[in-house]
Amino acid sequence: MAGEEIHFVPHAIQQPEHDTVLVVDFGAQYAQLIARRIREARVCSEIVPADVTPAEVLTKAPKAIIFSGGPASVHVPGAPLVDPALLDLGLPVLGICYGHQLLAQMLGGYVTESGGREYGRTKLEVGAGTSALFSGLPVQFDVWMSHQDSVTVLPEGFVALASTEGSLVASMADVTRALYSVQFHPEVVHTDRGQEILHRFLFDIADCRPNWTPISIVEEQISAVRAQVGEEGDVLCALSGGVDSAVAAALVHKAIGDRLTCVFVDHGLLRQGETEQVIETFSRNLEIDLVHVDARERFLDLLAGVSDPEKKRQIIGETFIRVFEEVALDYRGAQYLVQGTLYPDVIESGPRGAAKIKSHHNVGGLPESMDVELVEPLRMLFKDEVRRIGTELGLPDEIVWRQPFPGPGLAVRIPGEVTRDRIVMVRAADVIVREEIDKAGLEREVWQSFAVLAATRSVGVQGDGRSYGYPVIVRAVVSDDAMTADWARLSYDLLDKMSTRICNEVPGVNRVLYDITSKPPGTIEWE
Ligand code: XMP
């Protein structure tokens, strides 16, 4: 397609309400972070796969394109490439790391595989002469590098803007075509002036307007939901009790009111007070039509005698689907299903961003047999943005700030068989952990905190006699995204309070342990 004539003037397109920048994803762990930094600069960003076509780009009417970093070398067969015609659209481009090397290679420069590898903090020297990308910045500052290959020959029309000890061309530009690139990662916090560099690109080079906010997305999504679901037909939403589905439901309710019915399946494996909280918030406060299915007995009967963790998950997932299907029979006309899919889920669900349901992050997915279209009003947002919107929409803090909670609920915190007695024990211990974390003012600092009921028993002395009880394992972790986590350094005093209270207040428990394993090698949950 190279050289194909493009009959399109991006600015001729009707001005959208806010400006959008596309981030072409080359498989970088940083693509999300780049997108996020752009939003922090109050410009809307969307991640697109490397095989995005120029026509697809134009339908999104972006103000600029960013090529992300990526793990590949441009020299490796199969390394992700982009259609060179993307560079002929007249849009400003910023290449980052792999994107910088790809730009050099596509335009006739040279990327060498040897030497020049740099990892971590590196001193950047900005060259003499002003460039819009570095204007007003110091001539020397620290940037974050992570690369093996380096650009050694500039493409025609480009000049080098900055260098480091290992990279002669740590940044380059063809100013007339508004093509810029950097070898380092401006999106990471370790790059000192990273956000300013992104600002220079967005505002000075690409002429973006900083008018995007998560609130604009509420208004926009309300209109989008109305447009998607038309004038009639039922819309269903499966509420899990977690923040994502709650915010999605509240937003869709704002858009279409009574046409939304929320289905809340109580599988008996929720934390104490959560069922009441969901009913109180949705049916009473927000006056949303809520079908509360008390399926506790059904789930627990099916779980009787089952110890294998995967089998437990499978039973819970399948039963959830059956229950949901039964409710949906009453809403046969329902054509739409609301999902609280977030931005990171969209990215993880495949290069085309298809609305795939991650089984890990839902209660076993949703019925395949249901012929419904998904409504996903949060698919542009990160968790903290969703929380802000939740508050804006009037959801209480107890829901908006609820910790992530696994779909299969307490079943993944009860290794071995899930019995009614064991649920009572883990729930009671869990309340104590939560209360003490709250009292210590740590509820927002700690990513997740909970109790696990071990499957073995041990001898203890309680009161005047010998006890043979279960140990409770207290787990509290700090994390940004649950991909990795560290155990929270809770004070001995706090642990002591939890331990004393759990042994005193939870019958059947005679020992408390604190899990000091990070992830990896552990996981957050215990199964
Ligand atoms: P692990 O235990 O794998 O958990 O470190 C990572 C994060 O995912 C949550 N989790 C789940 N969430 N359905 C969910 O919706 C599940 O089946 C599930 N299993 C784990 C866990 O709480 C942590 O936040």
Coordinates of C-alpha atoms and ligand atoms in Angstrom, one line a residue:
M1 CA 0.0 0.0 0.0
A2 CA 3.0 2.2 0.2
G3 CA 2.8 5.2 -2.0
E4 CA -1.0 4.7 -2.5
E5 CA -2.6 8.1 -2.9
I6 CA -4.7 9.1 0.1
H7 CA -7.6 11.4 -0.7
F8 CA -8.2 12.5 2.8
V9 CA -7.6 15.6 4.7
P10 CA -7.9 14.7 8.4
H11 CA -8.9 18.2 9.4
A12 CA -11.8 18.3 7.0
I13 CA -13.5 15.8 9.2
Q14 CA -16.1 17.1 11.5
Q15 CA -14.4 18.1 14.8
P16 CA -15.2 15.6 17.5
E17 CA -16.0 16.9 20.9
H18 CA -12.6 16.0 22.1
D19 CA -9.3 15.1 20.4
T20 CA -8.1 11.5 20.2
V21 CA -4.6 10.1 19.9
L22 CA -4.1 6.5 18.7
V23 CA -1.4 4.4 20.3
V24 CA -0.3 1.6 18.0
D25 CA 0.5 -1.4 20.2
F26 CA 3.6 -3.3 19.3
G27 CA 3.1 -5.7 22.2
A28 CA 4.6 -3.4 24.8
Q29 CA 3.7 -3.6 28.4
Y30 CA 4.0 0.1 28.1
A31 CA 1.2 0.7 25.5
Q32 CA -1.4 1.0 28.3
L33 CA 0.8 3.3 30.2
I34 CA 1.3 5.6 27.2
A35 CA -2.5 5.7 26.7
R36 CA -2.9 6.5 30.3
R37 CA -0.4 9.3 30.3
I38 CA -2.2 10.8 27.3
R39 CA -5.4 10.8 29.3
E40 CA -3.7 12.3 32.2
A41 CA -2.9 15.1 29.8
R42 CA -6.6 15.3 29.2
V43 CA -6.5 14.0 25.7
C44 CA -8.5 10.9 24.8
S45 CA -6.4 7.9 23.7
E46 CA -7.2 4.6 22.2
I47 CA -4.9 1.6 21.6
V48 CA -5.0 0.1 18.2
P49 CA -3.2 -3.1 16.9
A50 CA -0.2 -2.8 14.7
D51 CA -2.1 -4.1 11.7
V52 CA -4.6 -1.2 11.8
T53 CA -5.3 0.1 8.3
P54 CA -5.1 3.8 7.3
A55 CA -8.8 3.7 6.6
E56 CA -9.5 2.5 10.1
V57 CA -7.3 5.2 11.5
L58 CA -9.1 7.8 9.5
T59 CA -12.5 6.7 10.8
K60 CA -11.3 7.5 14.3
A61 CA -10.2 11.0 13.2
P62 CA -7.2 11.1 15.5
K63 CA -5.0 14.2 15.9
A64 CA -1.8 12.1 16.1
I65 CA -0.4 8.6 16.3
I66 CA 2.0 7.1 18.8
F67 CA 4.0 4.0 18.0
S68 CA 4.6 2.2 21.2
G69 CA 7.6 0.2 22.4
G70 CA 7.6 -3.5 22.0
P71 CA 9.8 -6.5 22.8
A72 CA 10.8 -7.4 19.2
S73 CA 13.8 -6.3 17.2
V74 CA 13.1 -4.8 13.8
H75 CA 15.5 -7.3 12.4
V76 CA 13.7 -10.4 13.6
P77 CA 11.4 -12.0 11.0
G78 CA 7.8 -11.5 11.9
A79 CA 8.5 -8.4 13.9
P80 CA 5.4 -6.2 13.9
L81 CA 5.2 -3.7 11.2
V82 CA 2.8 -1.0 10.3
D83 CA 1.3 0.0 6.9
P84 CA 3.8 2.6 5.7
A85 CA 0.7 4.6 4.4
L86 CA 0.0 5.5 8.0
L87 CA 2.9 7.9 7.6
D88 CA 1.3 9.6 4.6
L89 CA -1.9 10.6 6.4
G90 CA -0.5 13.9 7.4
L91 CA -0.8 13.1 11.1
P92 CA 2.0 13.8 13.6
V93 CA 3.7 10.6 14.8
L94 CA 5.7 10.0 17.9
G95 CA 7.7 6.7 17.9
I96 CA 8.8 5.4 21.3
C97 CA 11.6 2.7 21.7
Y98 CA 10.6 0.0 19.2
G99 CA 8.4 2.6 17.5
H100 CA 11.5 4.9 17.2
Q101 CA 13.5 2.1 15.6
L102 CA 10.7 1.1 13.3
L103 CA 10.2 4.6 12.1
A104 CA 14.0 4.8 11.3
Q105 CA 13.9 1.5 9.5
M106 CA 10.8 2.2 7.5
L107 CA 12.1 5.5 6.3
G108 CA 15.5 4.4 5.1
G109 CA 17.6 4.8 8.3
Y110 CA 19.6 2.1 9.9
V111 CA 19.1 0.2 13.1
T112 CA 22.1 -1.7 14.4
E113 CA 21.8 -4.8 16.5
S114 CA 25.1 -4.5 18.2
G115 CA 26.3 -2.4 21.1
G116 CA 24.5 0.5 22.6
R117 CA 22.3 -1.5 24.9
E118 CA 21.0 0.5 27.7
Y119 CA 18.7 -0.5 30.6
G120 CA 17.4 1.8 33.3
R121 CA 18.2 5.3 34.2
T122 CA 20.4 7.0 31.6
K123 CA 21.5 10.6 31.1
L124 CA 20.0 12.3 28.0
E125 CA 21.8 15.2 26.3
V126 CA 19.5 17.4 24.3
G127 CA 21.2 18.7 21.2
A128 CA 21.8 22.3 20.4
G129 CA 19.0 24.1 18.6
T130 CA 15.4 24.1 19.6
S131 CA 13.0 21.4 18.8
A132 CA 9.4 21.5 19.7
L133 CA 9.7 18.2 21.5
F134 CA 12.3 19.4 24.0
S135 CA 11.6 23.1 24.1
G136 CA 12.0 24.6 27.5
L137 CA 13.5 21.5 29.0
P138 CA 17.0 21.3 30.5
V139 CA 19.9 20.3 28.2
Q140 CA 20.5 17.2 30.3
F141 CA 18.2 15.0 32.3
D142 CA 17.6 11.4 33.2
V143 CA 15.5 9.1 31.1
W144 CA 14.5 5.5 31.3
M145 CA 16.0 3.2 28.7
S146 CA 15.3 -0.4 27.8
H147 CA 16.8 -1.5 24.5
Q148 CA 19.4 -3.5 22.7
D149 CA 19.2 -2.2 19.1
S150 CA 20.0 1.4 18.3
V151 CA 19.3 3.8 15.5
T152 CA 22.7 4.6 13.9
V153 CA 21.8 6.1 10.6
L154 CA 19.1 8.8 10.3
P155 CA 16.5 8.5 7.6
E156 CA 16.5 11.2 5.0
G157 CA 15.0 14.4 6.2
F158 CA 15.6 13.6 9.9
V159 CA 17.8 15.3 12.4
A160 CA 19.0 13.9 15.7
L161 CA 17.5 15.8 18.7
A162 CA 19.2 14.1 21.6
S163 CA 21.7 11.5 22.5
T164 CA 22.9 9.3 25.4
E165 CA 26.2 7.6 25.9
G166 CA 24.9 4.4 24.2
S167 CA 22.6 6.0 21.7
L168 CA 23.8 8.5 19.2
V169 CA 20.3 9.0 18.1
A170 CA 18.2 8.9 21.3
S171 CA 15.6 11.1 19.6
M172 CA 15.1 12.3 16.0
A173 CA 12.6 14.2 14.0
D174 CA 11.5 15.2 10.5
V175 CA 10.0 18.5 11.6
T176 CA 8.4 19.2 8.2
R177 CA 6.4 16.0 8.4
A178 CA 5.9 16.2 12.1
L179 CA 7.5 12.7 12.6
Y180 CA 9.2 12.5 16.0
S181 CA 10.7 9.6 17.9
V182 CA 12.5 8.8 21.1
Q183 CA 14.5 5.8 22.1
F184 CA 13.7 6.2 25.8
H185 CA 10.3 5.8 27.5
P186 CA 8.7 9.2 28.3
E187 CA 5.7 7.4 29.8
V188 CA 7.5 5.9 32.8
V189 CA 7.9 7.8 36.0
H190 CA 11.7 7.3 36.0
T191 CA 12.0 9.5 33.0
D192 CA 12.4 12.9 34.6
R193 CA 10.6 15.1 32.1
G194 CA 8.6 12.4 30.5
Q195 CA 5.1 13.9 30.9
E196 CA 6.4 17.3 29.7
I197 CA 7.8 15.7 26.5
L198 CA 4.4 14.0 25.9
H199 CA 2.8 17.4 26.5
R200 CA 5.1 19.0 23.9
F201 CA 4.1 16.4 21.4
L202 CA 0.4 16.5 22.2
F203 CA -0.1 20.2 22.5
D204 CA 2.7 21.9 20.6
I205 CA 3.2 19.5 17.8
A206 CA -0.2 17.7 17.4
D207 CA -2.3 20.7 18.4
C208 CA -4.5 18.7 20.7
R209 CA -6.9 20.4 23.0
P210 CA -6.8 19.2 26.7
N211 CA -10.5 18.9 27.2
W212 CA -11.0 15.2 27.8
T213 CA -12.1 14.1 31.3
P214 CA -13.5 10.8 32.6
I215 CA -16.6 12.9 33.1
S216 CA -16.8 13.7 29.4
I217 CA -16.9 10.0 28.9
V218 CA -19.9 9.7 31.1
E219 CA -21.9 12.1 28.9
E220 CA -20.5 10.6 25.8
Q221 CA -21.2 7.0 27.0
I222 CA -24.7 7.9 28.0
S223 CA -25.3 9.1 24.4
A224 CA -23.5 6.1 23.0
V225 CA -25.6 3.7 25.1
R226 CA -28.8 5.4 23.9
A227 CA -27.6 5.2 20.3
Q228 CA -26.7 1.5 20.7
V229 CA -29.8 0.2 22.4
G230 CA -32.3 2.3 20.4
E231 CA -35.8 3.0 21.7
E232 CA -37.0 -0.3 22.9
G233 CA -36.2 -3.7 24.3
D234 CA -34.9 -4.9 27.6
V235 CA -31.3 -4.5 28.7
L236 CA -29.9 -6.9 31.3
C237 CA -26.9 -6.5 33.5
A238 CA -25.3 -9.1 35.8
L239 CA -24.2 -7.4 39.0
S240 CA -21.4 -9.0 40.8
G241 CA -21.3 -6.6 43.7
G242 CA -17.9 -5.3 42.5
V243 CA -17.2 -1.8 41.4
D244 CA -17.0 -2.4 37.6
S245 CA -20.4 -3.9 37.0
A246 CA -21.9 -1.5 39.6
V247 CA -20.6 1.6 37.7
A248 CA -21.6 0.2 34.3
A249 CA -25.1 -0.5 35.6
A250 CA -25.5 3.0 37.2
L251 CA -24.3 4.6 33.9
V252 CA -26.6 2.5 31.7
H253 CA -29.5 3.3 34.1
K254 CA -28.8 6.9 33.7
A255 CA -29.0 6.5 29.9
I256 CA -32.1 4.3 29.6
G257 CA -33.8 4.2 33.0
D258 CA -36.3 1.5 33.5
R259 CA -35.4 -0.5 30.5
L260 CA -32.4 -1.8 32.5
T261 CA -32.8 -4.8 34.8
C262 CA -30.0 -5.9 37.0
V263 CA -29.6 -9.5 37.9
F264 CA -27.8 -10.2 41.1
V265 CA -27.0 -13.8 41.8
D266 CA -26.2 -14.5 45.4
H267 CA -24.1 -17.7 45.4
G268 CA -23.6 -17.6 49.1
L269 CA -19.9 -16.9 48.8
L270 CA -19.9 -13.2 49.2
R271 CA -18.3 -11.3 52.1
Q272 CA -20.5 -10.3 55.0
G273 CA -22.8 -7.5 54.3
E274 CA -22.3 -7.4 50.5
T275 CA -25.6 -8.7 49.5
E276 CA -27.5 -6.2 51.6
Q277 CA -25.2 -3.4 50.3
V278 CA -26.0 -4.3 46.7
I279 CA -29.8 -4.5 47.3
E280 CA -29.7 -1.3 49.4
T281 CA -27.8 0.7 46.8
F282 CA -29.4 -0.5 43.6
S283 CA -33.0 -1.1 44.5
R284 CA -33.5 1.4 47.2
N285 CA -31.2 4.3 46.5
L286 CA -30.8 4.2 42.8
E287 CA -34.2 2.7 42.2
I288 CA -32.9 0.3 39.6
D289 CA -35.0 -2.7 38.8
L290 CA -33.1 -5.5 40.6
V291 CA -33.7 -9.2 40.4
H292 CA -32.0 -10.7 43.4
V293 CA -31.7 -14.4 43.1
D294 CA -31.0 -16.2 46.3
A295 CA -29.2 -19.2 44.9
R296 CA -27.1 -19.9 48.0
E297 CA -28.5 -23.4 48.7
R298 CA -28.2 -24.5 45.1
F299 CA -24.5 -23.5 44.9
L300 CA -23.6 -24.9 48.3
D301 CA -25.3 -28.2 47.6
L302 CA -23.4 -28.6 44.4
L303 CA -20.1 -27.8 46.1
A304 CA -20.6 -30.4 48.8
G305 CA -17.8 -32.9 48.8
V306 CA -15.7 -31.1 46.2
S307 CA -12.1 -30.2 47.1
D308 CA -10.4 -29.7 43.8
P309 CA -9.9 -26.0 43.2
E310 CA -10.6 -26.1 39.4
K311 CA -13.6 -28.3 39.9
K312 CA -15.0 -25.8 42.5
R313 CA -14.5 -22.9 40.0
Q314 CA -16.1 -24.9 37.3
I315 CA -19.2 -25.7 39.4
I316 CA -19.6 -22.1 40.4
G317 CA -19.1 -20.8 36.9
E318 CA -21.6 -23.2 35.4
T319 CA -24.2 -22.8 38.0
F320 CA -23.9 -19.0 37.7
I321 CA -24.6 -19.3 34.0
R322 CA -27.6 -21.7 34.6
V323 CA -29.1 -19.3 37.1
F324 CA -28.6 -16.3 34.9
E325 CA -30.2 -18.1 32.0
E326 CA -33.2 -19.0 34.0
V327 CA -33.7 -15.4 35.0
A328 CA -33.1 -14.3 31.4
L329 CA -36.0 -16.5 30.2
D330 CA -38.3 -13.9 31.8
Y331 CA -36.6 -11.3 29.6
R332 CA -36.7 -13.2 26.4
G333 CA -36.8 -10.0 24.4
A334 CA -33.5 -8.8 26.0
Q335 CA -31.2 -7.9 23.3
Y336 CA -28.4 -6.3 25.3
L337 CA -26.2 -7.3 28.1
V338 CA -24.2 -4.7 30.1
Q339 CA -20.7 -5.7 31.0
G340 CA -18.3 -3.8 33.2
T341 CA -15.3 -4.4 30.8
L342 CA -12.5 -2.0 31.5
Y343 CA -9.7 -0.7 29.3
P344 CA -7.1 -3.2 30.5
D345 CA -9.6 -6.1 29.8
V346 CA -10.1 -4.8 26.3
I347 CA -6.4 -4.8 25.6
E348 CA -5.9 -8.3 27.1
S349 CA -8.8 -9.7 25.2
G350 CA -7.0 -9.7 21.9
P351 CA -5.4 -7.5 19.3
R352 CA -8.7 -6.5 17.8
G353 CA -10.1 -5.5 21.1
A354 CA -13.0 -7.9 20.6
A355 CA -15.4 -8.1 23.5
K356 CA -14.2 -11.4 24.8
I357 CA -15.1 -12.3 28.4
K358 CA -12.2 -13.3 30.5
S359 CA -13.2 -16.3 32.4
H360 CA -10.8 -15.5 35.1
H361 CA -12.4 -12.2 35.8
N362 CA -16.0 -13.2 35.7
V363 CA -17.9 -15.9 37.4
G364 CA -17.2 -18.4 34.6
G365 CA -18.2 -16.1 31.8
L366 CA -21.8 -15.7 30.6
P367 CA -24.1 -17.9 28.6
E368 CA -22.9 -18.5 25.1
S369 CA -26.4 -19.5 24.1
M370 CA -27.7 -16.0 24.9
D371 CA -28.1 -14.1 21.7
V372 CA -27.3 -10.6 23.0
E373 CA -25.2 -7.7 22.1
L374 CA -22.7 -6.4 24.7
V375 CA -23.0 -2.9 26.0
E376 CA -19.6 -1.9 27.6
P377 CA -19.7 1.7 28.6
L378 CA -16.4 1.5 30.6
R379 CA -14.2 0.0 27.9
M380 CA -12.2 3.2 27.6
L381 CA -11.4 3.5 31.3
F382 CA -9.0 2.5 33.9
K383 CA -10.0 1.4 37.4
D384 CA -9.3 4.7 39.1
E385 CA -11.3 6.5 36.4
V386 CA -14.2 4.1 36.9
R387 CA -14.1 4.8 40.7
R388 CA -14.3 8.6 40.0
I389 CA -17.3 8.1 37.8
G390 CA -18.9 5.8 40.3
T391 CA -18.8 8.5 42.9
E392 CA -20.0 11.0 40.3
L393 CA -23.0 8.7 39.6
G394 CA -23.9 8.6 43.3
L395 CA -22.6 5.1 44.3
P396 CA -21.5 4.9 47.9
D397 CA -17.9 4.5 48.9
E398 CA -18.5 1.0 50.1
I399 CA -19.1 -0.1 46.5
V400 CA -16.8 2.4 44.7
W401 CA -13.8 1.5 46.9
R402 CA -14.6 -2.1 47.2
Q403 CA -11.5 -4.2 46.9
P404 CA -11.2 -6.6 44.0
F405 CA -13.0 -9.7 44.8
P406 CA -12.9 -13.0 42.9
G407 CA -16.0 -14.1 41.0
P408 CA -16.0 -17.5 42.7
G409 CA -16.0 -15.6 46.0
L410 CA -15.0 -17.1 49.3
A411 CA -14.6 -20.5 47.6
V412 CA -11.1 -19.5 46.6
R413 CA -10.3 -18.6 50.2
I414 CA -11.4 -21.9 51.5
P415 CA -8.8 -24.5 50.4
G416 CA -10.5 -27.9 50.4
E417 CA -14.2 -28.5 50.7
V418 CA -16.5 -25.5 50.9
T419 CA -19.0 -26.2 53.6
R420 CA -21.5 -24.0 55.3
D421 CA -19.6 -24.0 58.5
R422 CA -16.3 -23.2 56.9
I423 CA -18.0 -20.2 55.0
V424 CA -19.3 -18.9 58.3
M425 CA -15.8 -19.1 59.8
V426 CA -14.0 -17.5 56.9
R427 CA -16.6 -14.8 56.7
A428 CA -16.3 -14.0 60.4
A429 CA -12.5 -13.8 60.2
D430 CA -12.7 -11.7 57.1
V431 CA -14.9 -9.1 58.8
I432 CA -12.3 -8.8 61.5
V433 CA -9.5 -8.3 59.0
R434 CA -11.4 -5.7 57.2
E435 CA -12.5 -3.8 60.3
E436 CA -9.0 -3.7 61.7
I437 CA -7.6 -2.5 58.3
D438 CA -10.2 0.2 58.2
K439 CA -9.6 1.3 61.8
A440 CA -5.9 1.6 60.9
G441 CA -6.9 3.8 58.0
L442 CA -5.2 1.4 55.5
E443 CA -8.2 0.5 53.4
R444 CA -7.1 2.4 50.3
E445 CA -3.4 1.7 50.8
V446 CA -3.9 -2.0 50.8
W447 CA -4.9 -3.6 47.5
Q448 CA -6.6 -6.5 49.0
S449 CA -6.9 -7.8 52.6
F450 CA -8.8 -10.9 53.6
A451 CA -8.8 -14.1 55.6
V452 CA -8.2 -17.6 54.3
L453 CA -9.3 -20.7 56.2
A454 CA -6.7 -23.4 56.0
A455 CA -7.8 -27.0 55.4
T456 CA -5.7 -28.6 58.1
R457 CA -6.3 -28.4 61.9
S458 CA -3.9 -28.2 64.8
V459 CA -4.0 -28.5 68.5
G460 CA -4.2 -25.5 70.7
V461 CA -5.3 -24.5 74.2
Q462 CA -8.3 -22.2 74.6
G463 CA -10.0 -21.5 77.9
D464 CA -9.4 -24.5 80.1
G465 CA -9.1 -27.1 77.4
R466 CA -7.5 -28.5 74.4
S467 CA -8.8 -27.3 71.1
Y468 CA -8.4 -28.8 67.7
G469 CA -9.2 -26.0 65.3
Y470 CA -8.4 -24.4 61.9
P471 CA -5.8 -21.8 61.4
V472 CA -6.8 -18.6 59.6
I473 CA -4.3 -17.1 57.3
V474 CA -4.4 -13.3 57.0
R475 CA -3.4 -12.0 53.6
A476 CA -2.9 -8.3 52.9
V477 CA -1.1 -7.2 49.7
V478 CA -0.1 -4.0 48.1
S479 CA -0.3 -3.9 44.3
D480 CA -1.0 -1.6 41.3
D481 CA -2.7 -4.1 39.1
A482 CA -2.7 -7.6 40.7
M483 CA -0.2 -8.8 38.2
T484 CA 2.4 -8.5 40.8
A485 CA 2.0 -7.9 44.5
D486 CA 3.9 -7.5 47.7
W487 CA 2.8 -8.5 51.2
A488 CA 1.7 -5.4 53.1
R489 CA 4.0 -4.5 56.0
L490 CA 1.3 -4.4 58.6
S491 CA 2.5 -3.4 62.0
Y492 CA 2.9 -6.1 64.7
D493 CA 0.3 -4.3 66.8
L494 CA -2.3 -4.5 64.0
L495 CA -1.5 -8.1 63.4
D496 CA -1.8 -8.8 67.0
K497 CA -5.2 -7.2 67.2
M498 CA -6.4 -9.3 64.3
S499 CA -5.0 -12.5 65.7
T500 CA -6.5 -11.9 69.2
R501 CA -9.9 -11.0 67.8
I502 CA -10.0 -13.9 65.3
C503 CA -9.1 -16.5 67.9
N504 CA -11.5 -15.0 70.5
E505 CA -14.4 -14.3 68.1
V506 CA -14.4 -17.0 65.5
P507 CA -15.4 -20.4 66.9
G508 CA -13.4 -23.2 65.5
V509 CA -10.3 -21.1 64.9
N510 CA -7.3 -21.4 67.2
R511 CA -4.4 -20.0 65.3
V512 CA -3.6 -17.0 63.0
L513 CA -0.8 -16.8 60.4
Y514 CA 0.3 -13.9 58.3
D515 CA 1.2 -14.7 54.7
I516 CA 4.5 -13.0 53.9
T517 CA 4.7 -14.2 50.3
S518 CA 4.9 -11.8 47.4
K519 CA 3.5 -12.5 43.9
P520 CA 5.4 -14.1 42.3
P521 CA 6.1 -16.7 43.6
G522 CA 2.7 -16.8 45.3
T523 CA -0.6 -15.6 44.0
I524 CA -2.9 -13.2 45.8
E525 CA -5.6 -15.7 46.5
W526 CA -5.3 -19.1 48.1
E527 CA -6.8 -22.0 46.3
Ligands
XMP1 P1 -4.3 -14.2 41.9 O1 -4.8 -15.0 43.0 O2 -4.2 -14.9 40.6 O3 -5.4 -13.1 41.7 O4 -3.0 -13.5 42.2 C1 -5.2 -11.9 40.9 C2 -6.4 -11.0 41.1 O5 -7.5 -11.6 40.5 C3 -8.5 -11.8 41.5 N1 -9.1 -13.1 41.1 C4 -10.3 -13.3 40.5 N2 -11.1 -12.3 40.0 N3 -12.5 -14.1 39.2 C5 -12.3 -12.8 39.4 O6 -13.1 -11.9 39.1 C6 -11.7 -15.0 39.6 O7 -11.9 -16.2 39.4 C7 -10.5 -14.6 40.3 N4 -9.4 -15.3 40.8 C8 -8.6 -14.3 41.3 C9 -7.8 -11.8 42.8 O8 -8.7 -11.5 43.8 C10 -6.8 -10.8 42.6 O9 -7.3 -9.5 42.7

